[in-house]
Coordinates of C-alpha atoms in Angstrom, one line a residue:
Chain T
M241 CA 103.5 -283.7 131.4
I242 CA 103.5 -279.9 132.2
N243 CA 100.2 -278.5 130.8
K244 CA 100.6 -275.0 129.2
V245 CA 97.0 -274.9 127.1
V246 CA 95.2 -271.6 127.4
T247 CA 91.6 -271.2 126.3
D248 CA 92.0 -268.9 123.2
A249 CA 94.3 -266.5 121.7
S250 CA 93.2 -263.5 123.7
K251 CA 94.2 -265.4 127.2
A252 CA 97.6 -266.3 125.4
I253 CA 98.3 -262.5 124.3
S254 CA 97.2 -261.0 127.6
D255 CA 100.6 -260.2 128.8
I256 CA 101.5 -258.3 125.4
N257 CA 101.4 -255.0 126.2
D258 CA 102.6 -251.7 124.1
G259 CA 105.9 -251.3 123.2
A260 CA 106.7 -255.1 123.2
V261 CA 109.1 -256.4 120.8
I262 CA 107.6 -259.4 118.9
M263 CA 108.7 -262.3 116.6
L264 CA 106.2 -263.8 114.4
G265 CA 106.8 -266.5 111.9
G266 CA 105.7 -266.9 108.5
F267 CA 106.7 -266.7 105.3
G268 CA 104.5 -264.2 103.4
L269 CA 101.4 -265.5 104.1
C270 CA 102.4 -269.2 104.7
G271 CA 102.7 -270.4 108.2
I272 CA 101.6 -266.8 109.9
P273 CA 100.1 -267.1 113.8
E274 CA 96.9 -265.4 112.4
N275 CA 94.7 -266.0 115.2
C276 CA 97.4 -264.2 117.8
I277 CA 98.0 -261.2 114.9
T278 CA 93.7 -260.8 114.9
A279 CA 94.1 -261.0 118.9
L280 CA 96.8 -258.1 119.2
M281 CA 94.5 -256.3 116.7
K282 CA 91.5 -256.2 118.7
K283 CA 93.4 -255.5 122.1
G284 CA 94.8 -252.5 120.1
V285 CA 98.5 -253.1 121.5
K286 CA 100.7 -250.1 120.1
N287 CA 104.0 -249.1 119.5
L288 CA 104.7 -252.5 118.6
T289 CA 108.3 -253.7 117.3
C290 CA 107.4 -256.7 114.8
I291 CA 110.4 -258.9 113.7
S292 CA 108.8 -261.2 110.8
N293 CA 110.0 -261.8 107.3
N294 CA 107.3 -260.2 105.7
A295 CA 104.4 -257.5 106.3
G296 CA 101.6 -259.5 105.2
V297 CA 99.5 -258.0 102.8
D298 CA 97.2 -254.9 102.8
D299 CA 94.2 -256.5 104.8
F300 CA 95.8 -259.7 106.1
G301 CA 98.6 -260.9 108.5
L302 CA 100.8 -257.9 110.1
G303 CA 99.1 -255.9 107.2
L304 CA 95.7 -255.4 109.6
L305 CA 98.2 -254.2 112.6
L306 CA 99.9 -252.1 110.4
K307 CA 96.6 -250.7 109.2
R308 CA 95.4 -249.8 112.3
K309 CA 98.7 -248.0 113.3
Q310 CA 100.1 -250.6 115.8
L311 CA 103.5 -250.8 115.1
K312 CA 106.3 -248.7 115.7
K313 CA 109.0 -250.6 113.9
M314 CA 109.3 -253.5 111.4
I315 CA 112.2 -255.6 111.0
A316 CA 112.1 -257.7 107.9
S317 CA 113.7 -258.7 104.6
Y318 CA 111.0 -258.4 101.9
V319 CA 107.7 -256.1 102.1
G320 CA 106.9 -255.5 98.4
E321 CA 103.4 -256.9 98.8
N322 CA 102.1 -254.4 101.4
A323 CA 101.2 -250.7 99.6
E324 CA 100.5 -249.5 103.4
F325 CA 103.6 -250.7 104.3
E326 CA 105.6 -249.1 101.5
R327 CA 103.2 -245.6 102.7
Q328 CA 104.6 -245.2 105.8
L329 CA 107.9 -246.4 105.1
L330 CA 108.3 -243.5 102.6
S331 CA 106.6 -240.7 105.0
G332 CA 108.6 -242.0 108.3
E333 CA 105.6 -243.0 110.3
L334 CA 107.3 -246.4 110.3
E335 CA 111.1 -247.2 111.4
V336 CA 112.0 -250.3 109.3
E337 CA 114.9 -252.0 109.0
L338 CA 115.6 -254.5 106.2
I339 CA 117.6 -257.3 106.8
P340 CA 118.8 -260.2 104.3
Q341 CA 116.6 -263.0 104.8
G342 CA 119.2 -265.4 106.0
T343 CA 120.8 -263.2 108.4
L344 CA 116.8 -262.7 109.8
A345 CA 116.6 -266.3 110.2
T346 CA 120.2 -266.7 111.6
R347 CA 120.0 -264.0 114.3
C348 CA 116.9 -265.9 115.4
M349 CA 119.1 -268.9 115.5
A350 CA 122.1 -267.4 117.5
A351 CA 119.1 -265.7 120.2
G352 CA 117.6 -269.8 120.1
Y353 CA 120.7 -271.6 120.7
G354 CA 122.0 -268.7 123.5
M355 CA 125.0 -267.3 121.4
P356 CA 125.2 -263.4 121.1
A357 CA 125.9 -262.9 117.8
I358 CA 126.8 -264.8 114.5
F359 CA 129.3 -263.9 111.2
T360 CA 127.7 -263.6 107.8
P361 CA 129.1 -262.8 104.8
A362 CA 125.1 -261.2 103.6
G363 CA 125.4 -257.4 103.2
I364 CA 129.4 -257.1 103.1
G365 CA 129.8 -254.0 100.3
T366 CA 126.3 -252.6 100.4
E367 CA 124.9 -250.4 103.1
V368 CA 123.4 -253.6 105.6
A369 CA 127.0 -253.3 106.3
Q370 CA 127.3 -249.6 107.5
G371 CA 128.5 -249.3 110.8
K372 CA 128.8 -253.0 111.8
E373 CA 131.8 -254.6 112.6
V374 CA 133.3 -256.9 109.7
R375 CA 135.9 -259.3 110.5
N376 CA 138.0 -261.4 107.8
F377 CA 138.1 -265.3 108.1
N378 CA 140.4 -267.6 106.1
G379 CA 140.7 -264.8 103.6
K380 CA 137.1 -263.9 103.3
D381 CA 135.2 -260.6 104.9
Y382 CA 131.8 -261.5 107.4
L383 CA 129.4 -258.9 109.3
M384 CA 128.9 -259.3 112.7
E385 CA 125.5 -259.0 113.3
M386 CA 123.2 -259.8 117.1
A387 CA 121.1 -262.3 117.9
F388 CA 117.9 -260.5 118.6
E389 CA 116.3 -260.0 122.0
A390 CA 112.6 -260.4 121.6
D391 CA 110.0 -260.1 124.3
F392 CA 107.6 -262.8 122.6
A393 CA 107.6 -265.3 120.2
L394 CA 104.5 -266.1 118.1
V395 CA 104.6 -269.2 115.9
K396 CA 102.3 -270.9 114.2
A397 CA 102.2 -275.0 114.2
W398 CA 100.5 -277.6 112.3
K399 CA 100.4 -279.9 115.5
G400 CA 100.8 -279.3 119.1
D401 CA 100.5 -281.1 121.8
T402 CA 99.3 -280.0 125.7
S403 CA 103.0 -279.9 127.1
G404 CA 104.1 -277.4 123.8
N405 CA 105.7 -280.3 121.5
L406 CA 105.1 -278.9 118.1
V407 CA 105.1 -280.3 114.2
Y408 CA 105.1 -277.8 111.5
R409 CA 103.9 -278.6 107.9
A410 CA 105.4 -278.1 104.5
T411 CA 106.7 -274.6 103.8
A412 CA 104.9 -273.4 106.8
R413 CA 107.6 -274.1 109.0
N414 CA 109.8 -271.6 107.9
F415 CA 110.8 -269.4 110.5
N416 CA 108.6 -270.8 113.1
P417 CA 110.8 -273.5 114.6
L418 CA 113.9 -270.9 114.8
M419 CA 111.4 -268.1 116.6
A420 CA 109.9 -270.9 118.9
M421 CA 113.0 -271.4 120.4
A422 CA 114.1 -267.4 120.1
G423 CA 111.5 -266.1 122.0
K424 CA 111.8 -265.0 125.6
I425 CA 108.1 -266.1 126.0
T426 CA 106.9 -268.3 123.1
I427 CA 103.1 -268.6 122.3
A428 CA 102.3 -271.0 120.1
E429 CA 98.9 -271.5 118.1
V430 CA 97.9 -274.9 116.7
E431 CA 95.9 -276.3 113.8
E432 CA 95.5 -279.7 116.0
L433 CA 95.6 -279.8 119.7
V434 CA 96.4 -283.3 120.8
E435 CA 97.1 -285.0 124.2
P436 CA 100.8 -285.7 125.1
G437 CA 101.8 -289.1 123.6
E438 CA 99.9 -288.9 120.6
L439 CA 102.6 -287.3 118.2
D440 CA 105.6 -289.2 117.6
P441 CA 108.7 -288.5 119.7
N442 CA 111.0 -288.9 116.3
M443 CA 108.9 -286.2 114.7
I444 CA 109.1 -283.6 117.3
H445 CA 110.2 -280.0 115.4
T446 CA 110.3 -277.9 118.5
P447 CA 110.1 -279.7 121.8
G448 CA 108.0 -278.4 124.6
V449 CA 110.6 -276.7 126.7
F450 CA 110.5 -273.5 124.5
V451 CA 106.9 -273.0 124.1
N452 CA 105.2 -271.2 127.3
T453 CA 101.6 -271.3 126.1
I454 CA 99.9 -273.3 123.7
F455 CA 96.2 -273.1 122.3
Q456 CA 94.1 -274.4 119.4
G457 CA 93.6 -272.0 116.7
Q458 CA 90.1 -271.1 115.1
N459 CA 89.1 -270.3 111.8
Y460 CA 92.2 -270.5 110.0
E461 CA 92.0 -268.7 106.6
K462 CA 95.0 -269.7 105.1
R463 CA 95.2 -267.2 102.6
I464 CA 97.7 -267.4 99.3
E465 CA 99.1 -264.9 98.2
H466 CA 99.4 -265.9 94.6
V467 CA 97.7 -268.9 93.5
T468 CA 99.5 -270.2 90.4
V469 CA 98.4 -273.7 88.4
R470 CA 99.2 -275.6 85.4
S471 CA 97.0 -276.6 83.1
I472 CA 95.7 -279.8 82.6
N473 CA 97.1 -280.7 78.9
Chain K
M10 CA 117.2 -260.6 60.7
S11 CA 117.8 -260.1 63.8
C12 CA 116.2 -261.9 66.4
M13 CA 116.3 -261.1 70.2
L14 CA 115.7 -263.6 72.7
D15 CA 112.4 -263.6 75.0
K16 CA 111.9 -264.2 78.3
N17 CA 111.6 -267.9 77.5
G18 CA 114.7 -267.7 75.1
I19 CA 116.7 -266.5 78.1
A20 CA 115.8 -269.0 80.2
K21 CA 116.1 -271.8 77.9
R22 CA 119.8 -270.3 77.4
I23 CA 120.6 -270.6 81.1
A24 CA 119.0 -274.2 81.2
A25 CA 121.9 -275.2 78.9
E26 CA 124.2 -274.5 82.0
L27 CA 122.7 -276.8 84.6
K28 CA 124.5 -279.9 84.8
D29 CA 123.5 -283.6 86.0
G30 CA 123.3 -283.4 90.0
Y31 CA 123.2 -279.9 90.6
Y32 CA 121.4 -278.2 93.5
V33 CA 120.0 -274.9 91.7
N34 CA 118.2 -271.8 93.3
L35 CA 116.1 -270.1 90.8
G36 CA 115.1 -266.7 91.7
I37 CA 111.8 -264.6 91.0
G38 CA 110.8 -263.7 87.4
I39 CA 112.9 -265.0 84.4
P40 CA 114.5 -267.4 86.4
T41 CA 111.7 -268.9 87.6
L42 CA 111.1 -269.9 83.8
V43 CA 114.4 -272.1 84.0
A44 CA 112.7 -274.7 85.5
N45 CA 110.4 -275.3 82.4
F46 CA 113.8 -275.6 80.4
I47 CA 116.1 -278.5 82.2
P48 CA 117.9 -280.2 79.6
A49 CA 116.4 -284.0 79.1
G50 CA 118.3 -286.8 80.8
I51 CA 119.8 -284.7 83.4
N52 CA 118.7 -284.7 87.4
V53 CA 118.7 -281.5 89.1
V54 CA 117.2 -280.8 92.3
L55 CA 115.5 -276.7 92.7
Q56 CA 116.0 -275.4 96.0
S57 CA 113.3 -272.8 97.1
E58 CA 114.7 -270.6 99.9
N59 CA 111.4 -270.4 102.1
G60 CA 112.5 -274.2 103.0
L61 CA 112.1 -276.7 100.2
L62 CA 114.4 -279.0 98.3
G63 CA 112.9 -280.8 95.3
M64 CA 110.2 -277.9 94.2
G65 CA 108.1 -279.3 91.7
P66 CA 105.7 -277.5 88.8
F67 CA 102.7 -275.8 89.6
P68 CA 99.5 -277.8 90.8
Y69 CA 96.6 -278.5 89.0
E70 CA 93.7 -276.2 89.6
G71 CA 91.8 -277.4 92.8
E72 CA 95.1 -279.0 94.6
E73 CA 96.6 -275.4 95.8
D74 CA 97.7 -276.1 99.2
P75 CA 98.5 -272.6 101.3
D76 CA 101.4 -274.3 102.9
L77 CA 103.2 -275.2 100.1
I78 CA 104.9 -272.2 98.3
N79 CA 108.0 -271.3 96.8
A80 CA 110.2 -267.7 97.3
G81 CA 108.0 -265.7 95.1
K82 CA 104.8 -267.1 97.2
Q83 CA 103.2 -268.7 94.4
T84 CA 101.7 -272.3 94.9
I85 CA 103.7 -275.4 94.1
T86 CA 104.2 -278.8 94.4
T87 CA 107.0 -281.2 95.7
V88 CA 108.8 -283.9 93.3
P89 CA 109.3 -287.3 94.9
G90 CA 112.5 -287.3 97.1
S91 CA 111.9 -283.4 98.4
A92 CA 112.8 -282.3 102.0
F93 CA 111.7 -279.1 103.9
F94 CA 113.0 -277.3 106.7
D95 CA 113.6 -273.9 108.5
S96 CA 114.9 -271.0 107.3
A97 CA 118.1 -271.0 109.1
M98 CA 118.9 -274.3 107.6
S99 CA 117.8 -273.0 104.0
F100 CA 120.3 -270.2 104.0
G101 CA 123.0 -272.8 105.6
M102 CA 123.0 -274.9 103.0
I103 CA 123.4 -271.7 100.5
R104 CA 126.3 -270.3 102.8
S105 CA 128.1 -273.6 103.0
Q106 CA 127.8 -273.6 99.4
K107 CA 125.6 -277.0 98.7
I108 CA 124.0 -274.7 96.2
D109 CA 125.6 -275.4 92.8
I110 CA 124.2 -272.7 91.0
T111 CA 121.9 -269.4 91.2
V112 CA 119.9 -267.7 89.0
L113 CA 118.5 -264.1 89.8
G114 CA 117.3 -261.1 88.3
A115 CA 119.1 -257.6 88.5
M116 CA 118.7 -253.7 87.7
E117 CA 122.5 -253.5 87.2
V118 CA 125.8 -255.6 87.0
S119 CA 128.8 -253.8 87.0
E120 CA 132.0 -255.0 84.7
N121 CA 133.4 -256.1 88.1
G122 CA 130.5 -258.5 89.1
D123 CA 128.4 -256.3 91.4
I124 CA 125.3 -256.8 91.3
A125 CA 122.2 -254.1 92.6
N126 CA 118.5 -255.5 92.5
W127 CA 117.0 -254.5 95.7
K128 CA 116.3 -251.0 95.9
I129 CA 115.6 -247.5 94.2
P130 CA 116.4 -245.1 96.8
G131 CA 112.9 -243.1 97.6
K132 CA 111.1 -244.9 95.0
M133 CA 110.9 -248.6 95.4
V134 CA 111.8 -249.6 99.0
K135 CA 110.6 -253.6 98.7
G136 CA 113.7 -255.2 100.3
M137 CA 116.4 -257.8 99.6
G138 CA 114.6 -261.0 100.5
G139 CA 117.0 -263.8 100.3
A140 CA 118.9 -261.9 97.5
M141 CA 121.9 -260.6 99.6
D142 CA 122.6 -263.9 101.4
L143 CA 122.7 -265.8 97.8
V144 CA 125.3 -263.4 96.0
A145 CA 127.3 -263.2 99.1
S146 CA 128.3 -267.0 99.3
A147 CA 127.1 -269.0 95.8
K148 CA 129.5 -270.3 94.1
N149 CA 128.4 -270.1 90.5
I150 CA 125.6 -266.7 89.8
I151 CA 124.2 -266.1 86.4
V152 CA 122.3 -262.8 86.2
A153 CA 119.0 -263.3 83.9
M154 CA 117.8 -259.5 82.6
Q155 CA 116.7 -257.6 80.0
H156 CA 120.2 -255.8 79.0
V157 CA 118.7 -252.1 78.9
N158 CA 116.3 -250.9 81.3
K159 CA 112.7 -249.1 80.5
A160 CA 114.6 -245.7 79.9
G161 CA 116.5 -247.3 77.6
E162 CA 119.7 -247.1 79.8
S163 CA 122.0 -249.9 79.7
K164 CA 122.1 -252.1 82.3
L165 CA 125.8 -253.6 81.9
L166 CA 128.1 -250.4 83.5
S167 CA 131.1 -249.7 84.4
K168 CA 129.9 -249.6 87.9
C169 CA 126.6 -249.5 89.4
T170 CA 124.5 -246.6 90.1
L171 CA 122.0 -248.2 92.4
P172 CA 122.3 -249.9 96.5
L173 CA 124.4 -252.9 95.8
T174 CA 123.3 -256.3 96.4
G175 CA 126.7 -257.8 96.4
V176 CA 130.0 -257.2 95.3
N177 CA 131.8 -258.9 92.6
C178 CA 130.2 -261.8 92.7
V179 CA 128.1 -262.4 89.2
K180 CA 129.9 -264.9 86.9
K181 CA 127.8 -264.9 84.1
I182 CA 124.9 -262.7 82.6
V183 CA 122.3 -263.8 79.6
T184 CA 120.1 -261.1 78.0
E185 CA 118.1 -260.6 75.2
L186 CA 121.1 -259.7 73.3
G187 CA 123.7 -262.2 74.4
V188 CA 125.9 -264.1 76.6
F189 CA 128.6 -262.7 79.1
D190 CA 131.0 -264.0 81.1
V191 CA 132.0 -261.2 84.2
L192 CA 136.1 -261.7 83.4
P193 CA 137.9 -261.7 87.1
E194 CA 140.1 -258.9 85.9
G195 CA 136.8 -256.6 85.1
G196 CA 134.5 -256.6 81.9
F197 CA 132.2 -258.3 80.0
M198 CA 133.2 -260.9 77.6
L199 CA 130.9 -261.6 75.1
L200 CA 130.9 -265.5 74.2
E201 CA 127.3 -265.6 72.1
R202 CA 125.4 -263.3 70.4
A203 CA 121.8 -264.0 69.9
P204 CA 120.6 -264.8 66.5
G205 CA 121.4 -261.9 64.0
V206 CA 121.8 -259.3 67.1
T207 CA 125.4 -257.8 66.0
V208 CA 128.2 -257.1 67.8
D209 CA 127.8 -253.3 67.1
E210 CA 124.5 -253.6 68.0
I211 CA 125.6 -255.3 71.4
R212 CA 128.4 -253.0 71.8
K213 CA 125.9 -249.6 71.7
A214 CA 123.8 -251.2 74.7
T215 CA 126.6 -252.0 76.9
A216 CA 128.1 -248.7 78.9
G217 CA 130.5 -251.3 80.6
K218 CA 133.6 -252.5 79.5
L219 CA 132.6 -255.2 76.8
V220 CA 135.2 -257.6 75.9
I221 CA 135.2 -259.3 72.0
K222 CA 137.6 -262.2 71.4
G223 CA 137.2 -263.8 67.7
D224 CA 134.8 -264.1 65.9
V225 CA 131.4 -264.6 68.5
P226 CA 129.1 -267.2 67.6
E227 CA 125.3 -267.1 68.0
I228 CA 123.3 -268.6 70.5
Q229 CA 122.0 -272.2 70.2
V230 CA 118.5 -272.4 72.0

């Protein structure tokens, strides 16, 4: 099998430079590529365009890059948990495109499946529809939304093998398999890196063909945004 | 004595709309509470649009799993028979109307079923999340909300003033004052009143067209 392993996050992201368009998997702080984000922060790359469902929180996830003004533009569906984001948006320092979550997912999917555009009813009759082509199919209006074009996709998986096959865990899957297929170059970080043959081929979520580079992640914090519990009684 | 519904009362009344075999998407806030009042003897499956069918209750302390959250980013559990999937598949089941009922909150609803719940220009910029996808496709949308906003202004309007989330989509509204159907020809038809709340009180709190037909019964919760 083809070996795609690099030693660590800084090697994995070494080709990402100023002005790159990057997709990052994760929903909230769940399933985000923590190691890659930290490496981008340390490298200090600037003017990034990031496509990710959320923008992290003030001191974790994409919030780390935001705080250091490394982002030029953010494309997301929900950014409610990040005060610094809201500040940079209202002051005009950060370009922001807010798009419906299903549209975000499906624009990733289209890119990964080699299709230029999709039609969705989400946003019809709202400001999201402004300037977009509307087509009527069977009596219902749909917006044409374009497939994303991203230079890099950074994804986080639970397990992966050295040839890039990936398995995600629970709701940490979210956007990761879609973005893994959508990036021109896909970099995967995993909690557990194994040899080919150790993962059951029936259970692979992302076949290795979509992954260019894989590495064993370190020191996962896996922060929880809202710890909610029930009482024993 | 007038007895407006509290948040749990609104959630309990909405739970009475659930039927055996329904797949259900519950939004953040009051809608989340609906899960606590699912009537005995019926089976429903809760969908969380971040990628789960078969959402269970919050975990016990110490059993939180950072990989297992709901669309409100709260720690949750799964029930036996649950399934995980990616975000495109999640909105696939929403767009293709496999989800039977969607419950969500709103800042404004208009008498033709438009909904605004994602943005206050210049003030609140949080984003729409999955709400625009849900309201554009769901076959049955129930709004759970307070009848008036913090400034005391009606949230049931002839026309929404805030940026829209979706048009012509809300079918039913439950507030602390009553239960309303949004009529296909336009208007909020009062179906039930909260215990002791008069039709006059509801009329005063409703800026949009209120439709009353005959005696309006009290909510049984």
